[in-house]
Amino acid sequence: MIEIHFDEASEAEKLVGLLYHRQPDDGPLFHAAYDGNKTVAVYIQGEEKRVLEEHIIPAMTAFMQEVMEERLLLSIIANVFYFRDVEEQQQILALAHSFLDGERRDYRKSAAFAASRTVMLRDAFASFLRDGLSFSFSSFVTFRLKPYMERLQHYVELAIDEYKLEQEYQNFVQMLRDCLAGRTPQWPRLYLVHDPPHFVFYDSERRELSAAEVRQLIDRHLVFSQPMYIDASVLAPLVSLAPAEIELYTDHPDDGMVQTLQNVFQERLIVCRRADFSRLFAANAGNGGEA
């Protein structure tokens, strides 16, 4: 028998459910008993090594990842990094999951993290579990899963870095919106063509502006009075002019600067396909330059 003591009755109940889910169809090899409180007893009826490797260890590994991992992440966020606001915790947790799930590149990944979390957990259980054992699950996590907990903390750190960057970005966007709201539009319309990584400006008459002309559009007071750096090639001239309408032609709507322009200018910005500008330019030329 393996006897496992939990801090929460709900944890014990969920482990029993996962164990029974992995019980083989051709007959019981083990029996899991839940006392209705905080203890799970697993009675091994088949050959011990096989039952542990094929059924109990996979169930315990799934329990860690499906039930305990999120609780552990939240504990690290709150008790190691002292984020106590529930909304902040949830945002950091979502970012941590995106790193864990491989959605975001781990820019600090090292060779020490070559093994997956699943392998780490399976190895820890395999080296520990045996018939006749009685243990506290929380003590097992504390003393036997240190590398795994270090892995979780690493991803929480990445998530917090990303969270702070996103907060800074939102503050930056709001600052530019506030600047824009207080300015009178200098042009009724501006055309912007995206040729990565560059943005080409065209005035209301669809005349291309040189880089020098674009720089001359910048309100230097606006730039120097702001606490954050404003990109001088695109954002600074656009906010300085505060056009009533911007037509942006791009084949890369997910580009970072394109996304920022949409966030700052909102309803003033119209996003079109890059080919549409060529047709517009040709039509304008055919009409003798009339808008």
Coordinates of C-alpha atoms in Angstrom, one line a residue:
M1 CA 0.0 0.0 0.0
I2 CA 1.1 3.6 -0.7
E3 CA -0.5 6.2 1.6
I4 CA -0.5 9.8 0.5
H5 CA -1.5 12.7 2.8
F6 CA -2.7 15.9 1.2
D7 CA -3.2 19.4 2.6
E8 CA -6.6 19.7 0.8
A9 CA -9.3 17.1 0.6
S10 CA -10.1 18.3 -3.0
E11 CA -6.6 17.4 -4.1
A12 CA -7.0 13.9 -2.7
E13 CA -10.3 13.5 -4.5
K14 CA -8.9 14.6 -7.8
L15 CA -5.9 12.2 -7.6
V16 CA -8.3 9.3 -7.0
G17 CA -10.3 10.3 -10.1
L18 CA -7.1 10.3 -12.2
L19 CA -6.0 7.0 -10.8
Y20 CA -9.3 5.3 -11.6
H21 CA -9.2 6.9 -15.1
R22 CA -6.0 5.0 -15.7
Q23 CA -7.2 1.6 -14.3
P24 CA -6.8 -1.0 -17.1
D25 CA -9.9 -2.3 -18.8
D26 CA -8.9 -6.0 -18.4
G27 CA -9.0 -6.0 -14.6
P28 CA -7.9 -3.9 -11.6
L29 CA -4.2 -3.9 -10.9
F30 CA -4.6 -1.5 -8.0
H31 CA -7.3 0.0 -5.8
A32 CA -7.3 3.6 -4.6
A33 CA -9.2 4.3 -1.4
Y34 CA -10.2 7.9 -0.5
D35 CA -11.2 8.4 3.2
G36 CA -13.3 11.5 2.4
N37 CA -10.8 13.7 4.1
K38 CA -7.2 14.2 3.0
T39 CA -5.7 10.7 2.6
V40 CA -5.4 8.5 -0.4
A41 CA -4.4 4.8 0.0
V42 CA -3.3 3.0 -3.2
Y43 CA -3.3 -0.8 -2.8
I44 CA -1.2 -2.5 -5.5
Q45 CA -2.7 -5.8 -6.6
G46 CA -0.5 -6.6 -9.6
E47 CA 3.3 -6.7 -10.1
E48 CA 4.6 -3.7 -8.3
K49 CA 7.0 -2.3 -10.9
R50 CA 4.6 -2.7 -13.8
V51 CA 1.7 -1.1 -11.9
L52 CA 3.9 1.9 -10.8
E53 CA 5.4 2.5 -14.2
E54 CA 2.3 2.0 -16.4
H55 CA -0.5 3.3 -14.2
I56 CA 0.4 5.1 -10.9
I57 CA 3.3 7.2 -12.0
P58 CA 1.5 8.5 -15.2
A59 CA -1.5 9.3 -13.0
M60 CA 0.6 11.2 -10.5
T61 CA 2.4 13.0 -13.2
A62 CA -0.9 14.1 -14.8
F63 CA -2.1 15.1 -11.3
M64 CA 0.8 17.5 -10.9
Q65 CA 0.4 19.1 -14.3
E66 CA -3.4 19.2 -14.5
V67 CA -4.2 20.0 -10.9
M68 CA -1.2 21.2 -8.9
E69 CA 0.9 23.2 -11.4
E70 CA -1.4 26.2 -11.6
R71 CA -1.7 26.3 -7.8
L72 CA 2.1 26.2 -7.5
L73 CA 2.5 28.9 -10.1
L74 CA 0.1 31.2 -8.2
S75 CA 1.9 30.5 -5.0
I76 CA 5.2 31.5 -6.6
I77 CA 3.6 34.7 -8.0
A78 CA 2.1 35.7 -4.7
N79 CA 4.7 34.4 -2.1
V80 CA 8.0 34.7 -4.0
F81 CA 7.4 37.8 -6.0
Y82 CA 4.6 39.4 -3.8
F83 CA 2.0 40.1 -6.5
R84 CA -1.1 40.1 -4.3
D85 CA -3.6 41.7 -6.6
V86 CA -5.8 39.0 -8.1
E87 CA -6.1 40.6 -11.6
E88 CA -2.3 41.0 -11.8
Q89 CA -1.8 37.4 -10.6
Q90 CA -4.1 36.1 -13.4
Q91 CA -2.4 38.2 -16.1
I92 CA 1.1 36.9 -15.0
L93 CA -0.3 33.3 -14.7
A94 CA -1.6 33.5 -18.3
L95 CA 1.8 34.7 -19.5
A96 CA 3.5 31.9 -17.6
H97 CA 1.3 29.4 -19.2
S98 CA 2.1 30.8 -22.6
F99 CA 5.8 30.2 -21.9
L100 CA 5.1 26.7 -20.5
D101 CA 3.0 25.8 -23.5
G102 CA 5.7 27.0 -25.9
E103 CA 3.7 29.9 -27.3
R104 CA 6.4 32.4 -26.4
R105 CA 10.1 31.9 -27.0
D106 CA 12.1 31.4 -23.8
Y107 CA 14.9 33.9 -24.5
R108 CA 16.8 32.7 -21.4
K109 CA 16.5 29.0 -22.1
S110 CA 19.6 27.0 -21.3
A111 CA 20.9 23.4 -21.7
A112 CA 19.8 22.8 -18.1
F113 CA 16.2 22.9 -19.3
A114 CA 16.5 20.3 -22.0
A115 CA 14.3 17.8 -20.2
S116 CA 10.5 18.4 -20.3
R117 CA 8.5 18.9 -17.2
T118 CA 6.8 15.6 -17.8
V119 CA 10.1 13.8 -17.8
M120 CA 11.2 15.6 -14.7
L121 CA 8.1 14.6 -12.8
R122 CA 8.1 11.0 -14.0
D123 CA 11.7 10.6 -13.0
A124 CA 11.0 12.1 -9.5
F125 CA 8.1 9.8 -8.9
A126 CA 9.9 6.7 -10.3
S127 CA 12.9 7.2 -7.9
F128 CA 10.6 7.7 -4.9
L129 CA 7.4 5.7 -5.1
R130 CA 7.4 2.1 -3.8
D131 CA 5.0 -0.2 -2.0
G132 CA 4.7 0.3 1.7
L133 CA 5.4 4.1 1.5
S134 CA 3.5 6.7 3.5
F135 CA 4.3 10.4 2.8
S136 CA 3.0 14.0 2.7
F137 CA 2.4 15.2 -0.8
S138 CA 3.4 18.8 0.1
S139 CA 6.7 17.5 1.6
F140 CA 7.3 15.5 -1.5
V141 CA 6.9 18.7 -3.6
T142 CA 9.2 20.7 -1.3
F143 CA 12.1 18.2 -1.0
R144 CA 11.8 16.0 -4.1
L145 CA 10.7 18.4 -6.8
K146 CA 13.2 21.2 -6.3
P147 CA 14.3 21.2 -10.0
Y148 CA 10.7 21.2 -11.1
M149 CA 9.9 24.1 -8.8
E150 CA 12.9 26.0 -10.1
R151 CA 11.6 25.5 -13.6
L152 CA 8.2 26.9 -12.7
Q153 CA 9.9 29.9 -11.0
H154 CA 12.0 30.5 -14.1
Y155 CA 8.9 30.8 -16.2
V156 CA 7.1 33.0 -13.6
E157 CA 10.2 35.3 -13.8
L158 CA 9.8 35.4 -17.6
A159 CA 6.1 36.1 -17.3
I160 CA 6.7 39.0 -14.9
D161 CA 9.3 40.5 -17.2
E162 CA 6.8 40.3 -20.1
Y163 CA 4.0 41.7 -17.9
K164 CA 6.1 44.7 -16.9
L165 CA 7.0 45.3 -20.6
E166 CA 3.3 45.1 -21.6
Q167 CA 2.4 47.6 -18.8
E168 CA 5.1 50.0 -20.0
Y169 CA 3.8 49.6 -23.6
Q170 CA 0.2 50.3 -22.5
N171 CA 1.4 53.4 -20.7
F172 CA 3.3 54.5 -23.8
V173 CA 0.3 54.0 -26.0
Q174 CA -1.9 56.0 -23.6
M175 CA 0.6 58.8 -23.5
L176 CA 0.5 59.1 -27.3
R177 CA -3.3 59.0 -27.3
D178 CA -3.3 61.9 -24.8
C179 CA -0.9 63.9 -26.9
L180 CA -3.0 63.2 -30.0
A181 CA -6.2 64.2 -28.2
G182 CA -4.8 67.6 -27.4
R183 CA -3.6 68.5 -30.9
T184 CA -5.4 70.1 -33.8
P185 CA -5.2 68.1 -37.0
Q186 CA -2.6 69.7 -39.3
W187 CA -3.6 67.6 -42.4
P188 CA -7.0 66.2 -43.3
R189 CA -5.5 62.9 -44.6
L190 CA -2.1 61.3 -44.8
Y191 CA -1.1 58.2 -46.7
L192 CA 1.4 55.7 -45.2
V193 CA 2.9 52.9 -47.2
H194 CA 4.6 50.0 -45.4
D195 CA 7.7 48.6 -47.2
P196 CA 9.3 46.7 -44.4
P197 CA 11.1 47.8 -42.4
H198 CA 10.3 51.3 -43.7
F199 CA 7.2 53.5 -43.8
V200 CA 6.9 55.9 -46.7
F201 CA 4.8 59.1 -46.2
Y202 CA 2.6 60.7 -48.8
D203 CA 0.8 64.0 -48.2
S204 CA -2.9 64.7 -48.9
E205 CA -2.1 65.0 -52.6
R206 CA -0.4 61.6 -52.6
R207 CA 3.0 63.2 -53.1
E208 CA 5.9 61.2 -51.6
L209 CA 7.8 62.9 -48.8
S210 CA 11.5 62.6 -48.4
A211 CA 13.0 61.5 -45.1
A212 CA 14.2 65.1 -44.6
E213 CA 10.6 66.5 -45.2
V214 CA 9.2 63.9 -42.7
R215 CA 11.7 65.0 -40.0
Q216 CA 10.7 68.6 -40.5
L217 CA 7.1 67.7 -39.6
I218 CA 8.2 66.7 -36.1
D219 CA 7.1 69.1 -33.3
R220 CA 10.4 69.1 -31.3
H221 CA 8.6 70.4 -28.1
L222 CA 6.3 67.4 -28.3
V223 CA 9.2 65.0 -28.5
F224 CA 11.4 66.5 -25.8
S225 CA 8.6 67.1 -23.3
Q226 CA 7.6 63.4 -23.2
P227 CA 9.1 61.1 -20.6
M228 CA 9.3 58.2 -23.0
Y229 CA 11.2 57.9 -26.3
I230 CA 9.0 58.4 -29.4
D231 CA 10.2 56.8 -32.6
A232 CA 11.4 59.7 -34.8
S233 CA 10.8 58.1 -38.2
V234 CA 7.1 57.2 -37.9
L235 CA 5.4 58.0 -34.6
A236 CA 6.8 61.4 -33.9
P237 CA 5.8 63.0 -37.2
L238 CA 2.4 61.3 -37.2
V239 CA 1.5 62.5 -33.7
S240 CA 2.9 65.9 -34.5
L241 CA 0.7 66.2 -37.6
A242 CA -2.3 64.5 -35.9
P243 CA -4.0 63.8 -39.2
A244 CA -7.7 63.6 -39.2
E245 CA -7.4 60.3 -41.2
I246 CA -4.5 58.0 -42.0
E247 CA -4.6 55.4 -44.8
L248 CA -2.0 52.7 -44.1
Y249 CA -1.2 50.3 -46.9
T250 CA 0.6 47.1 -45.7
D251 CA 0.8 43.4 -46.3
H252 CA 2.0 42.9 -42.7
P253 CA -0.9 43.8 -40.3
D254 CA 0.8 41.9 -37.5
D255 CA 3.9 44.0 -37.7
G256 CA 4.7 45.6 -34.3
M257 CA 4.7 49.2 -35.5
V258 CA 1.5 48.6 -37.5
Q259 CA -0.1 47.3 -34.3
T260 CA 1.1 50.3 -32.3
L261 CA -0.3 52.7 -35.0
Q262 CA -3.6 51.0 -34.7
N263 CA -3.6 51.2 -30.9
V264 CA -2.6 54.9 -30.9
F265 CA -4.7 56.3 -33.8
Q266 CA -7.6 53.9 -33.4
E267 CA -10.6 55.1 -35.6
R268 CA -8.4 57.6 -37.4
L269 CA -6.4 54.8 -39.0
I270 CA -7.6 52.8 -42.0
V271 CA -5.6 49.7 -42.9
C272 CA -5.5 48.6 -46.5
R273 CA -3.6 46.1 -48.6
R274 CA -0.3 47.2 -50.1
A275 CA -1.6 46.5 -53.6
D276 CA -4.5 48.9 -53.1
F277 CA -2.1 51.9 -53.0
S278 CA -0.6 51.0 -56.3
R279 CA -4.0 50.9 -57.9
L280 CA -5.0 54.2 -56.2
F281 CA -1.7 55.8 -57.3
A282 CA -2.3 54.6 -60.9
A283 CA -5.9 55.9 -60.9
N284 CA -4.8 59.2 -59.5
A285 CA -2.2 59.6 -62.3
G286 CA -4.8 58.7 -64.9
N287 CA -7.0 61.5 -63.6
G288 CA -4.2 64.0 -64.0
G289 CA -3.4 64.1 -60.3
E290 CA -6.9 64.9 -59.1
A291 CA -7.8 63.4 -55.7

